[in-house]
Amino acid sequence: MRKRFKTTEFYVAIIILILFTVIGSQNGAFFSSANMFDLIRSSIVPGIFVICTMMVIISGGIDVSFPAIATFSMFTATKILMLLHFEGPVVVPFILAGLIGLCLGLINGLLIAFFKLPTLIVTLGTSSIFSGFLLTFVGSRQISNLPKPLEEFGKMQFIKFTDSDGIVIGLPMSVLITVAVVILVAVMMKYTMIGRGIYALGGDPVSAERIGFSLPFLQCFVYGFVGLLSGIAGMIQTTMMRSSNPVDLLGSELLIIAAVVLGGVRITGGHGTVLGALLGLLLIVTIQNSLILIGIPSYWQRFVIGALILVGTAIAAFQMKRSTAKQTSILI
């Protein structure tokens, strides 16, 4: 139990509780079911992005191309389905977008694994290439008339009720996809050899190779899997917005990386949990959506998020320094 109190996840949870208490005491609407469901709805697509970014950072890399992959996948898949006058099962658009994302993610993985290029430079370059190719050769106009299966899926609600004020509140069915992704990755990272290999790759690549892990395979797997999930997240965005926009989601990478780092995922790799990444996202989403409720102007959100990143990184660095000092004293 004492060990749990020393984790970054514990401190982030305390900060979230304090933030909830302060905002709720200033504005009772914060704890309303409408606002709580709005927070969950705002986390559906970023929730998958956070999981993607967590895996990449734990593996010792950094990926800023996932919004571009998501946008490319959802828009290209929607275009293809429109051309085919698609009327089939709704799972097909998600599979198609996921496969497009997988191919784009593997481009990142192959460049990083076999040409030993820096992850930030590769993903920065491919992000620009994917976006430019999409706008130049695929299309630059928003698609509002989606195929019928996507329209119907976007209207489906997992939970729907009317509150005491007569406001209809609901959660889209796509929230179940995010929950499934979170559970899948949590199990994979904790209980499978691939998950242990990803931690080993980020913690000490030389040692990981010596004990038998294939580093090129792990890197291709991480970036390919992230591409797959990004494509699915992009299609979720399309169904939730009921339109496909070729510039949607772009520019969200820094906030997602900030959420992951705040949640205790070590930027140097080899350490982090799904729970911590989700808590970091909850903190960012709460700041984005709710500071306005207590009268704080929206432009202060950036200041608060930046300050929290500095504090979160400082706490992680302090914990790492203390751990290293403790290990050194034991060896001496």
Short mmCIF file of C-alpha atoms in Angstrom, two decimals:
data_model
loop_
_atom_site.label_atom_id
_atom_site.label_comp_id
_atom_site.label_asym_id
_atom_site.label_seq_id
_atom_site.Cartn_x
_atom_site.Cartn_y
_atom_site.Cartn_z
CA MET A 1 0.00 0.00 0.00
CA ARG A 2 2.84 2.44 0.85
CA LYS A 3 4.34 1.77 -2.57
CA ARG A 4 1.06 2.79 -4.22
CA PHE A 5 1.14 6.15 -2.39
CA LYS A 6 4.50 6.93 -4.02
CA THR A 7 3.32 6.48 -7.61
CA THR A 8 2.68 9.34 -10.04
CA GLU A 9 -0.82 7.96 -10.64
CA PHE A 10 -1.65 8.56 -6.97
CA TYR A 11 -0.55 12.21 -7.12
CA VAL A 12 -2.42 12.81 -10.38
CA ALA A 13 -5.58 11.30 -8.84
CA ILE A 14 -5.21 13.65 -5.84
CA ILE A 15 -4.83 16.66 -8.17
CA ILE A 16 -7.96 15.60 -10.09
CA LEU A 17 -9.95 15.23 -6.85
CA ILE A 18 -8.83 18.70 -5.69
CA LEU A 19 -9.71 20.15 -9.11
CA PHE A 20 -13.14 18.49 -9.04
CA THR A 21 -13.77 19.82 -5.52
CA VAL A 22 -12.74 23.39 -6.37
CA ILE A 23 -14.71 23.56 -9.62
CA GLY A 24 -17.74 21.81 -8.09
CA SER A 25 -17.78 24.19 -5.10
CA GLN A 26 -17.74 27.21 -7.42
CA ASN A 27 -20.31 25.92 -9.90
CA GLY A 28 -22.82 23.20 -9.06
CA ALA A 29 -23.33 22.46 -12.76
CA PHE A 30 -19.94 20.73 -12.81
CA PHE A 31 -21.29 17.63 -11.06
CA SER A 32 -24.42 17.50 -13.21
CA SER A 33 -24.89 14.33 -15.22
CA ALA A 34 -24.83 16.40 -18.43
CA ASN A 35 -21.33 17.72 -17.66
CA MET A 36 -20.01 14.33 -16.52
CA PHE A 37 -21.26 12.67 -19.71
CA ASP A 38 -19.78 15.53 -21.72
CA LEU A 39 -16.37 14.82 -20.15
CA ILE A 40 -16.66 11.15 -21.10
CA ARG A 41 -17.79 12.01 -24.64
CA SER A 42 -14.83 14.38 -25.01
CA SER A 43 -12.46 11.56 -24.03
CA ILE A 44 -13.60 8.90 -26.53
CA VAL A 45 -11.21 9.70 -29.41
CA PRO A 46 -8.40 11.22 -27.25
CA GLY A 47 -8.65 8.09 -25.07
CA ILE A 48 -7.43 5.93 -27.98
CA PHE A 49 -4.76 8.50 -28.90
CA VAL A 50 -3.48 8.47 -25.32
CA ILE A 51 -3.16 4.68 -25.42
CA CYS A 52 -1.24 4.94 -28.72
CA THR A 53 1.13 7.60 -27.40
CA MET A 54 1.69 5.71 -24.15
CA MET A 55 2.87 2.62 -26.06
CA VAL A 56 5.26 4.63 -28.23
CA ILE A 57 6.79 6.56 -25.31
CA ILE A 58 7.19 3.40 -23.21
CA SER A 59 9.05 1.87 -26.18
CA GLY A 60 11.50 4.78 -26.02
CA GLY A 61 10.16 6.72 -29.00
CA ILE A 62 7.92 9.66 -29.72
CA ASP A 63 5.15 9.83 -32.34
CA VAL A 64 3.55 13.04 -33.57
CA SER A 65 2.01 11.52 -36.70
CA PHE A 66 -1.01 9.73 -35.17
CA PRO A 67 -3.47 12.65 -35.80
CA ALA A 68 -2.37 12.78 -39.45
CA ILE A 69 -2.74 8.99 -39.75
CA ALA A 70 -6.21 9.13 -38.17
CA THR A 71 -7.32 11.93 -40.50
CA PHE A 72 -5.84 10.27 -43.59
CA SER A 73 -7.44 6.92 -42.74
CA MET A 74 -10.92 8.21 -41.94
CA PHE A 75 -11.13 10.56 -44.92
CA THR A 76 -9.70 8.10 -47.45
CA ALA A 77 -11.89 5.26 -46.15
CA THR A 78 -14.97 7.50 -46.33
CA LYS A 79 -14.09 8.53 -49.90
CA ILE A 80 -13.70 4.88 -50.97
CA LEU A 81 -17.01 3.92 -49.35
CA MET A 82 -18.76 6.85 -51.03
CA LEU A 83 -17.42 5.79 -54.44
CA LEU A 84 -18.65 2.22 -53.84
CA HIS A 85 -22.08 3.42 -52.58
CA PHE A 86 -21.44 1.28 -49.51
CA GLU A 87 -24.49 -0.11 -47.72
CA GLY A 88 -22.94 -3.06 -45.83
CA PRO A 89 -22.21 -3.70 -42.15
CA VAL A 90 -20.71 -0.81 -40.17
CA VAL A 91 -17.72 -2.89 -39.10
CA VAL A 92 -16.32 -2.67 -42.66
CA PRO A 93 -15.52 1.10 -42.51
CA PHE A 94 -13.68 0.59 -39.21
CA ILE A 95 -11.67 -2.32 -40.64
CA LEU A 96 -10.86 -0.33 -43.79
CA ALA A 97 -9.74 2.74 -41.82
CA GLY A 98 -7.76 0.51 -39.46
CA LEU A 99 -5.95 -1.21 -42.36
CA ILE A 100 -5.06 2.14 -43.96
CA GLY A 101 -3.75 3.31 -40.59
CA LEU A 102 -1.80 0.07 -40.18
CA CYS A 103 -0.03 0.60 -43.53
CA LEU A 104 0.86 4.21 -42.65
CA GLY A 105 2.05 3.19 -39.18
CA LEU A 106 4.25 0.46 -40.68
CA ILE A 107 5.97 3.10 -42.84
CA ASN A 108 7.02 4.80 -39.59
CA GLY A 109 8.03 1.49 -38.05
CA LEU A 110 10.15 0.37 -41.02
CA LEU A 111 11.96 3.72 -41.28
CA ILE A 112 12.72 3.68 -37.55
CA ALA A 113 13.59 -0.01 -37.22
CA PHE A 114 15.72 -0.57 -40.30
CA PHE A 115 17.20 2.87 -41.03
CA LYS A 116 17.74 3.75 -37.35
CA LEU A 117 16.28 7.22 -37.85
CA PRO A 118 15.17 9.37 -34.87
CA THR A 119 11.52 8.70 -34.06
CA LEU A 120 10.57 12.38 -33.70
CA ILE A 121 12.12 13.32 -37.06
CA VAL A 122 10.50 10.36 -38.86
CA THR A 123 7.01 10.92 -37.49
CA LEU A 124 7.26 14.69 -37.98
CA GLY A 125 8.18 14.11 -41.62
CA THR A 126 5.56 11.44 -42.31
CA SER A 127 2.90 13.54 -40.56
CA SER A 128 3.52 16.34 -43.04
CA ILE A 129 3.67 13.90 -45.99
CA PHE A 130 0.40 12.17 -45.04
CA SER A 131 -1.45 15.47 -44.57
CA GLY A 132 -0.06 16.99 -47.76
CA PHE A 133 -0.84 13.87 -49.82
CA LEU A 134 -4.37 13.75 -48.42
CA LEU A 135 -5.17 17.38 -49.22
CA THR A 136 -3.49 17.28 -52.66
CA PHE A 137 -4.56 13.92 -54.09
CA VAL A 138 -7.52 12.63 -52.04
CA GLY A 139 -9.54 15.72 -51.29
CA SER A 140 -9.76 18.89 -49.24
CA ARG A 141 -13.52 19.34 -48.87
CA GLN A 142 -15.47 18.10 -45.88
CA ILE A 143 -17.80 15.15 -46.56
CA SER A 144 -21.17 15.71 -44.88
CA ASN A 145 -23.29 13.05 -46.57
CA LEU A 146 -21.77 9.91 -45.06
CA PRO A 147 -22.69 6.37 -46.12
CA LYS A 148 -25.91 5.26 -44.43
CA PRO A 149 -24.29 2.67 -42.06
CA LEU A 150 -21.95 5.35 -40.65
CA GLU A 151 -24.83 7.80 -40.24
CA GLU A 152 -26.90 5.21 -38.37
CA PHE A 153 -23.97 4.17 -36.15
CA GLY A 154 -23.34 7.82 -35.28
CA LYS A 155 -26.93 8.14 -34.04
CA MET A 156 -26.83 4.97 -31.92
CA GLN A 157 -26.58 5.60 -28.17
CA PHE A 158 -25.12 3.24 -25.60
CA ILE A 159 -26.82 5.15 -22.77
CA LYS A 160 -29.63 7.66 -23.21
CA PHE A 161 -31.93 9.32 -20.67
CA THR A 162 -33.62 12.62 -19.85
CA ASP A 163 -32.50 14.49 -16.70
CA SER A 164 -34.67 16.53 -14.30
CA ASP A 165 -34.23 19.66 -16.46
CA GLY A 166 -35.59 17.87 -19.51
CA ILE A 167 -32.17 17.67 -21.21
CA VAL A 168 -31.56 14.49 -23.20
CA ILE A 169 -28.19 13.01 -22.22
CA GLY A 170 -26.45 10.14 -23.94
CA LEU A 171 -23.23 8.40 -24.82
CA PRO A 172 -22.52 7.19 -28.37
CA MET A 173 -22.01 3.50 -29.03
CA SER A 174 -18.41 4.23 -30.00
CA VAL A 175 -17.51 4.58 -26.32
CA LEU A 176 -17.52 0.77 -26.21
CA ILE A 177 -14.74 0.66 -28.84
CA THR A 178 -12.55 2.91 -26.70
CA VAL A 179 -13.23 0.76 -23.61
CA ALA A 180 -12.33 -2.39 -25.60
CA VAL A 181 -9.07 -0.79 -26.83
CA VAL A 182 -8.13 0.26 -23.29
CA ILE A 183 -8.74 -3.24 -21.90
CA LEU A 184 -6.91 -4.92 -24.80
CA VAL A 185 -3.79 -2.76 -24.46
CA ALA A 186 -3.81 -2.96 -20.64
CA VAL A 187 -3.84 -6.78 -20.81
CA MET A 188 -1.25 -6.86 -23.59
CA MET A 189 1.18 -4.54 -21.79
CA LYS A 190 0.90 -6.36 -18.47
CA TYR A 191 0.51 -10.03 -19.31
CA THR A 192 2.10 -10.74 -22.72
CA MET A 193 5.66 -11.11 -23.95
CA ILE A 194 5.10 -8.34 -26.49
CA GLY A 195 4.14 -5.96 -23.68
CA ARG A 196 7.22 -6.91 -21.67
CA GLY A 197 9.31 -6.52 -24.80
CA ILE A 198 8.00 -2.97 -25.31
CA TYR A 199 8.94 -2.05 -21.73
CA ALA A 200 12.36 -3.66 -22.20
CA LEU A 201 12.88 -1.84 -25.52
CA GLY A 202 12.28 1.53 -23.85
CA GLY A 203 14.14 0.71 -20.64
CA ASP A 204 17.36 -0.75 -22.06
CA PRO A 205 17.43 -1.77 -25.76
CA VAL A 206 20.83 -3.50 -25.46
CA SER A 207 19.65 -5.70 -22.60
CA ALA A 208 16.34 -6.36 -24.40
CA GLU A 209 18.25 -7.64 -27.45
CA ARG A 210 20.55 -9.79 -25.33
CA ILE A 211 17.66 -11.61 -23.69
CA GLY A 212 16.17 -12.44 -27.08
CA PHE A 213 13.75 -9.69 -28.09
CA SER A 214 13.81 -8.65 -31.76
CA LEU A 215 14.03 -4.85 -31.64
CA PRO A 216 13.03 -4.29 -35.32
CA PHE A 217 9.96 -6.50 -34.84
CA LEU A 218 8.94 -4.67 -31.64
CA GLN A 219 9.35 -1.24 -33.25
CA CYS A 220 7.39 -2.26 -36.36
CA PHE A 221 4.70 -3.77 -34.13
CA VAL A 222 4.38 -0.64 -31.96
CA TYR A 223 4.13 1.82 -34.85
CA GLY A 224 1.94 -0.49 -36.94
CA PHE A 225 -0.42 -1.12 -34.02
CA VAL A 226 -0.56 2.60 -33.26
CA GLY A 227 -1.45 3.24 -36.91
CA LEU A 228 -4.22 0.64 -36.73
CA LEU A 229 -5.71 2.20 -33.58
CA SER A 230 -5.35 5.72 -35.03
CA GLY A 231 -7.33 4.69 -38.11
CA ILE A 232 -10.12 3.29 -35.91
CA ALA A 233 -10.07 6.46 -33.79
CA GLY A 234 -10.39 8.54 -36.94
CA MET A 235 -13.47 6.59 -38.04
CA ILE A 236 -14.99 7.06 -34.56
CA GLN A 237 -14.45 10.80 -34.97
CA THR A 238 -16.26 10.67 -38.32
CA THR A 239 -19.29 8.86 -36.85
CA MET A 240 -19.45 11.17 -33.82
CA MET A 241 -19.23 14.36 -35.91
CA ARG A 242 -21.35 12.81 -38.70
CA SER A 243 -18.94 14.26 -41.24
CA SER A 244 -15.41 13.60 -42.46
CA ASN A 245 -13.08 16.59 -42.38
CA PRO A 246 -9.55 16.29 -43.90
CA VAL A 247 -8.11 18.75 -41.36
CA ASP A 248 -9.90 17.36 -38.33
CA LEU A 249 -7.83 16.12 -35.36
CA LEU A 250 -4.64 17.78 -36.65
CA GLY A 251 -2.77 19.69 -33.96
CA SER A 252 -3.94 17.55 -31.06
CA GLU A 253 -0.65 15.67 -30.64
CA LEU A 254 0.96 17.99 -28.08
CA LEU A 255 -1.98 17.85 -25.66
CA ILE A 256 -2.08 14.06 -25.95
CA ILE A 257 1.66 13.77 -25.26
CA ALA A 258 1.21 16.17 -22.33
CA ALA A 259 -1.57 13.99 -20.89
CA VAL A 260 0.59 10.87 -21.15
CA VAL A 261 3.60 12.51 -19.49
CA LEU A 262 1.40 13.95 -16.75
CA GLY A 263 0.09 10.44 -16.11
CA GLY A 264 3.56 9.24 -15.17
CA VAL A 265 4.72 7.70 -18.45
CA ARG A 266 8.44 8.40 -18.42
CA ILE A 267 9.49 10.39 -21.50
CA THR A 268 12.79 8.44 -21.57
CA GLY A 269 10.87 5.16 -22.01
CA GLY A 270 10.51 1.91 -20.12
CA HIS A 271 7.97 3.07 -17.54
CA GLY A 272 4.25 3.91 -17.48
CA THR A 273 0.77 2.44 -17.11
CA VAL A 274 -2.56 2.61 -18.90
CA LEU A 275 -4.21 3.88 -15.71
CA GLY A 276 -1.72 6.75 -15.41
CA ALA A 277 -2.16 7.77 -19.05
CA LEU A 278 -5.96 7.82 -18.64
CA LEU A 279 -5.71 9.88 -15.44
CA GLY A 280 -3.49 12.36 -17.28
CA LEU A 281 -6.12 12.59 -20.02
CA LEU A 282 -8.89 13.13 -17.46
CA LEU A 283 -6.89 15.98 -15.96
CA ILE A 284 -6.35 17.65 -19.34
CA VAL A 285 -9.98 17.17 -20.45
CA THR A 286 -11.27 18.55 -17.14
CA ILE A 287 -9.08 21.64 -17.48
CA GLN A 288 -10.14 22.13 -21.10
CA ASN A 289 -13.86 21.68 -20.49
CA SER A 290 -14.47 22.95 -16.99
CA LEU A 291 -12.23 25.89 -16.04
CA ILE A 292 -14.68 28.11 -17.89
CA LEU A 293 -17.34 27.05 -15.33
CA ILE A 294 -15.49 28.92 -12.55
CA GLY A 295 -14.96 32.00 -14.67
CA ILE A 296 -11.35 31.36 -15.76
CA PRO A 297 -10.86 32.60 -19.36
CA SER A 298 -10.14 29.90 -21.93
CA TYR A 299 -6.69 31.29 -22.77
CA TRP A 300 -5.59 30.49 -19.21
CA GLN A 301 -6.09 26.80 -20.03
CA ARG A 302 -2.78 26.72 -21.91
CA PHE A 303 -1.01 28.34 -18.95
CA VAL A 304 -2.46 25.84 -16.49
CA ILE A 305 -1.70 22.84 -18.73
CA GLY A 306 1.86 24.07 -19.31
CA ALA A 307 2.38 24.56 -15.56
CA LEU A 308 1.02 21.07 -14.84
CA ILE A 309 3.37 19.55 -17.43
CA LEU A 310 6.34 21.22 -15.75
CA VAL A 311 5.22 20.06 -12.30
CA GLY A 312 4.45 16.53 -13.52
CA THR A 313 7.80 16.22 -15.32
CA ALA A 314 9.63 17.60 -12.27
CA ILE A 315 7.95 15.05 -9.98
CA ALA A 316 8.85 12.22 -12.37
CA ALA A 317 12.46 13.43 -12.60
CA PHE A 318 12.67 13.72 -8.80
CA GLN A 319 11.31 10.18 -8.33
CA MET A 320 13.78 8.83 -10.91
CA LYS A 321 16.69 10.63 -9.24
CA ARG A 322 15.71 9.33 -5.83
CA SER A 323 15.36 5.78 -7.18
CA THR A 324 18.79 5.95 -8.85
CA ALA A 325 20.38 7.28 -5.66
CA LYS A 326 18.79 4.47 -3.66
CA GLN A 327 20.09 1.81 -6.07
CA THR A 328 23.57 3.35 -5.99
CA SER A 329 23.65 3.32 -2.18
CA ILE A 330 22.64 -0.37 -2.17
CA LEU A 331 25.44 -1.28 -4.64
CA ILE A 332 28.00 0.63 -2.55
#
